[in-house]
Every structure is written in C-alpha cells, then in structure tokens.
XYZ file of C-alpha atoms in Angstrom:
283
model
C 93.955 124.645 115.750
C 95.250 122.200 113.560
C 93.984 118.740 113.363
C 94.352 115.331 111.898
C 91.732 115.047 109.214
C 93.046 111.413 107.801
C 96.105 109.168 107.226
C 98.122 108.496 104.405
C 98.105 104.586 104.941
C 101.082 102.399 103.714
C 101.011 101.428 99.643
C 99.346 104.424 99.611
C 100.168 104.873 95.766
C 100.226 108.385 95.352
C 100.548 110.210 98.972
C 101.707 113.468 97.900
C 98.650 114.219 95.468
C 96.199 113.633 98.786
C 98.280 116.140 100.568
C 97.858 118.495 97.244
C 94.360 117.460 97.110
C 93.977 118.519 101.071
C 95.935 121.732 100.821
C 93.024 123.242 98.500
C 90.915 123.564 101.435
C 93.822 125.210 103.695
C 97.430 124.615 104.862
C 98.477 120.910 105.652
C 101.208 119.376 107.358
C 101.902 115.526 107.114
C 105.310 114.317 109.137
C 106.326 111.309 107.285
C 108.893 110.590 110.229
C 108.366 112.039 114.165
C 111.031 110.314 115.518
C 114.204 110.965 117.379
C 117.791 110.497 115.532
C 117.774 107.203 117.221
C 114.168 106.078 116.891
C 113.390 102.499 115.830
C 109.997 102.402 115.975
C 109.030 105.784 114.395
C 111.268 107.528 111.351
C 113.316 110.304 112.152
C 111.289 113.618 112.135
C 110.477 115.153 108.763
C 107.855 117.605 107.521
C 105.721 117.859 104.782
C 103.842 121.518 104.698
C 101.040 121.777 101.192
C 98.738 124.552 100.378
C 96.488 125.347 97.180
C 98.602 122.081 95.538
C 102.025 123.008 96.336
C 104.413 121.214 98.579
C 107.487 121.696 100.609
C 109.531 119.281 102.319
C 111.739 120.280 105.546
C 114.160 118.275 106.100
C 115.278 114.702 104.227
C 117.042 112.704 106.484
C 119.093 108.927 105.528
C 116.543 107.112 105.584
C 113.349 109.446 104.440
C 113.560 108.744 100.707
C 112.481 105.232 101.040
C 110.228 106.201 103.801
C 108.781 108.630 101.031
C 108.164 105.934 98.715
C 106.388 103.556 101.040
C 103.289 106.325 100.137
C 104.396 106.771 96.295
C 106.606 109.926 97.082
C 110.180 110.165 95.405
C 112.417 112.457 97.082
C 112.293 114.566 93.676
C 108.584 115.229 94.007
C 108.796 118.559 96.041
C 108.200 121.560 94.665
C 110.770 123.380 97.750
C 112.952 122.028 100.033
C 114.231 123.850 102.887
C 117.012 122.492 105.648
C 116.610 123.312 109.216
C 120.516 121.799 110.072
C 123.184 119.937 109.147
C 122.622 116.775 111.206
C 122.512 112.834 108.835
C 118.695 112.685 110.964
C 117.906 115.888 108.673
C 120.328 115.903 105.714
C 121.271 112.739 104.893
C 118.841 112.027 102.041
C 119.715 115.748 99.840
C 122.763 113.711 98.036
C 120.095 111.281 96.655
C 118.116 114.389 95.594
C 120.926 116.748 94.513
C 122.326 114.087 92.224
C 119.141 111.784 91.021
C 117.696 115.354 90.037
C 120.875 116.004 88.185
C 122.082 113.492 86.009
C 118.524 111.286 85.683
C 116.117 113.797 85.906
C 117.834 116.780 84.734
C 116.290 119.399 86.614
C 117.014 121.539 89.732
C 115.186 120.985 92.341
C 114.293 124.777 94.552
C 115.506 124.988 97.868
C 114.611 127.729 100.559
C 118.016 128.353 101.929
C 119.306 131.436 103.364
C 122.925 132.391 102.058
C 125.061 131.850 105.174
C 123.053 128.329 105.516
C 123.657 127.472 101.623
C 127.394 127.771 101.535
C 127.695 125.494 105.305
C 125.719 123.040 103.659
C 127.697 122.676 100.459
C 130.803 123.463 102.393
C 130.738 121.557 104.925
C 128.741 118.474 104.113
C 127.504 118.056 100.740
C 130.503 119.362 98.639
C 132.116 115.865 99.391
C 129.456 113.545 97.287
C 128.370 115.849 95.603
C 131.371 117.965 93.654
C 132.858 115.726 91.887
C 131.761 114.910 87.879
C 132.951 113.232 84.726
C 135.461 116.141 83.631
C 134.957 118.724 85.986
C 133.397 119.891 89.158
C 130.074 120.620 90.150
C 129.003 123.579 92.371
C 125.620 123.919 94.455
C 124.068 126.024 92.246
C 124.687 123.528 89.168
C 122.197 121.441 91.120
C 120.119 123.489 92.889
C 118.193 126.754 92.469
C 117.813 128.995 95.589
C 114.930 131.117 96.869
C 116.785 133.458 99.879
C 114.900 134.786 102.464
C 115.437 138.328 103.923
C 117.441 138.820 107.288
C 114.782 141.106 108.971
C 116.504 141.075 112.139
C 119.499 139.984 114.093
C 118.675 140.508 117.930
C 117.672 139.121 120.255
C 117.899 136.051 117.695
C 117.936 135.957 114.069
C 114.648 136.227 111.669
C 114.153 135.806 108.136
C 111.459 135.972 106.054
C 110.065 134.827 102.717
C 106.753 134.120 100.877
C 107.153 130.921 98.004
C 103.776 130.438 96.641
C 101.195 131.821 99.132
C 103.273 130.340 102.159
C 104.933 132.667 104.121
C 107.938 131.301 106.165
C 109.776 132.703 109.132
C 113.030 130.417 110.073
C 114.674 131.582 113.053
C 117.973 130.315 114.566
C 117.509 127.344 117.438
C 120.074 126.999 120.050
C 120.316 122.912 119.205
C 124.338 122.658 120.278
C 125.084 125.842 122.488
C 128.075 127.590 122.493
C 128.786 128.473 126.029
C 126.211 127.564 129.103
C 123.670 130.627 128.854
C 121.671 128.828 125.992
C 121.771 132.584 124.308
C 124.035 131.679 121.347
C 125.750 128.796 119.165
C 128.132 128.466 116.740
C 126.381 125.162 114.872
C 123.824 126.511 112.410
C 120.033 125.474 113.547
C 116.389 126.643 112.839
C 113.129 126.722 112.944
C 109.902 127.676 111.371
C 107.107 129.812 111.819
C 104.249 128.510 108.696
C 101.706 131.586 107.614
C 102.085 133.210 111.637
C 99.783 130.385 112.643
C 102.198 126.724 113.297
C 105.751 126.899 114.813
C 107.936 123.917 114.068
C 111.191 123.899 116.402
C 112.648 121.338 114.850
C 116.103 120.624 116.841
C 116.496 122.898 119.838
C 117.118 122.703 123.740
C 114.792 124.000 126.183
C 114.654 127.403 125.210
C 111.468 129.329 126.340
C 112.171 132.415 125.324
C 111.740 131.468 122.455
C 107.917 132.357 122.644
C 108.349 135.683 124.110
C 111.089 136.500 120.675
C 109.075 135.222 118.405
C 105.438 136.886 117.186
C 103.203 134.408 118.780
C 100.127 136.180 118.426
C 98.649 134.485 115.654
C 100.252 130.857 116.334
C 97.491 128.376 117.568
C 99.508 125.099 116.612
C 103.402 124.244 118.002
C 104.678 121.227 116.639
C 108.079 121.217 119.188
C 110.925 118.415 119.675
C 110.977 116.319 123.310
C 113.496 114.032 124.350
C 111.998 111.381 126.614
C 115.042 110.307 129.240
C 117.264 113.667 130.815
C 119.256 115.491 131.147
C 118.333 117.571 127.794
C 121.546 118.502 126.403
C 120.550 119.205 123.175
C 117.028 118.586 123.165
C 114.443 119.744 125.868
C 113.356 116.833 128.040
C 109.675 116.147 128.459
C 109.960 117.227 131.835
C 110.898 120.589 131.297
C 108.649 120.910 128.570
C 106.214 120.278 131.337
C 106.900 123.396 133.127
C 105.909 125.356 129.978
C 102.485 127.963 130.476
C 99.263 125.332 130.348
C 98.264 127.656 127.171
C 101.215 126.957 125.494
C 100.871 123.163 126.094
C 97.806 122.854 125.194
C 98.590 123.846 121.516
C 101.692 121.479 121.219
C 102.185 118.462 119.712
C 105.344 116.697 120.273
C 108.389 115.732 117.974
C 111.359 114.020 117.514
C 110.464 111.711 120.471
C 112.294 108.543 121.640
C 111.126 105.075 121.536
C 109.772 104.558 124.972
C 106.974 106.869 124.309
C 104.424 104.647 125.000
C 105.333 105.160 128.704
C 103.792 108.628 128.919
C 100.645 110.143 128.698
C 101.129 113.901 126.893
C 97.521 114.703 127.401
C 97.220 114.263 130.749
C 100.090 116.335 130.831
C 98.375 119.332 129.013
C 99.839 118.955 125.882
C 97.789 118.034 122.750
C 99.875 114.678 121.796
C 102.322 113.090 120.101
C 102.977 113.871 116.589
C 101.432 111.067 114.357
C 103.487 109.568 111.345
C 101.416 110.142 108.308
C 98.846 111.868 110.022
C 97.365 114.385 107.733
C 97.023 118.066 110.187
C 94.955 120.666 108.201
C-alpha cells in the first residue's frame, strides 16, 4: 500500500524537486488539490505522478497554476501532462500552460492523450483561446507534442496503454456523465488511470462497481476514488454508495474530489483508507 512519507508545506521553494528526489525510491504520488469543483476548503483534484525523477501532471484546473506556485512549482515544470476530461476544474489551467510555453519559453509541453480525446480537447475547449496568433493561426501540434497511447480494448470498456519513462499507464473510459440510464455508456469523454498496474485513480466517475470487475485488479493495492458527500449521485459516487463496496476494496481506497463537509465524516470508521490529503507525498 502507498503510505504518506512527508508533506510539502506552503512556501516550499522547490516542491517539485522534493518529489523528484522521493521518486528515486519508487513510485510517488502527490495531490496539489483533493477537492470537488465547488470546494472552497480544498483546491480541485489534480495529481502529480513521479518516478525515477520524472514528473507527470494529471489534470490542471483553472486555479491549479496558482496552487502549484505556493510550493515553488510552475505549471510548465513537468515532464509530461495528461488530461482525464474537459470540465474546467480539470482543464482550466491548460491555456496558460500552452501559451506561456509557446510565447515565453519557446517549447512544447509533452502531452499524453489518445487521438480521439486530443481532437475533442482542441476543437471543443482549447481552440477558441489558443488558435489565433499574430499573422495566422495555430494548431494543437504547434503548441504541444503528443505521446499517443495504443488502444488495447473496446469492450466491456475502452482501454488504452502507454509506457513513458518507465511508468506504465492504462487509461480507461469512465461514465462520468451517462448516456441513458444504464450507466454503461457516455457520449462525454472521461477517463481514469491505472498506474504501473498498482495504483488506480478514477478521476471523475459515477458509482460504477463494474469497473473493478473489468480492470486488471490483481496487482492493485491502492485506489484513489472520487467521492461526493451528498445525495443523489448524478455525476459522482455518493459516500453512502461507496460504503456498499467490498470491504477489501474500501480498505485500499483513499477518497478524492470531496466537498467541504468532509469534517462530518469518518472514512476510517467506515472501512476506507481515508480522505486523500493535499500535498501529502504518497510512496
């Protein structure tokens, strides 16, 4: 199981270097934000993955560039970037990443995106603010370089795999906003991550017990699962429904994307590993 080894305190001047150093000893995770889109006590959920000195940022909501700066980290400092879906609390900081990298740093961020989502992200979200330039227009490939995962399954859910810098990522489709009432399909693109076959990060999904039957769970010892602290669960799983999961699953499960009433809950008493902690270093 991943355990907290330290916390990156506010005002730390070189927070990303601390994570790089920690990652020399093994897979390292850190959540700059653990809150929901509407949380005020915590910042929106995003994830830093580090291994062997390489760093990956998963999602970058509108406030995340400023959140990173509180630990001496620039949004442009990471080796790779991945995006799970196109809500503002997950992509709002990408325009800053792309434009600052292009116009100031003269470099292209490395983005890990499937072909399908790369086109959706550009055409429906980023193009309006990033396309126009003095003397012409820019395409997504003018602003970023891409690592494209291979699709390895279409049923019972789409799976994509890629290995980058010694980190193996399995990207799986989630049903965050369902199409129909059976919770099995979505016209909205949303995904989660299986990291090195050991750590499962759902990003945003509805309550979806089938997920644990359809993914290769044999090696998974740690789960970071989004959680909604009120009912009903329209686009996120309510805490009350997550409590119905198998005790073994709950014991591995750190809850993310939670709202401001978290102080009213005791996840350890309910069999969970606990609430994920902001800026805690998990190794």
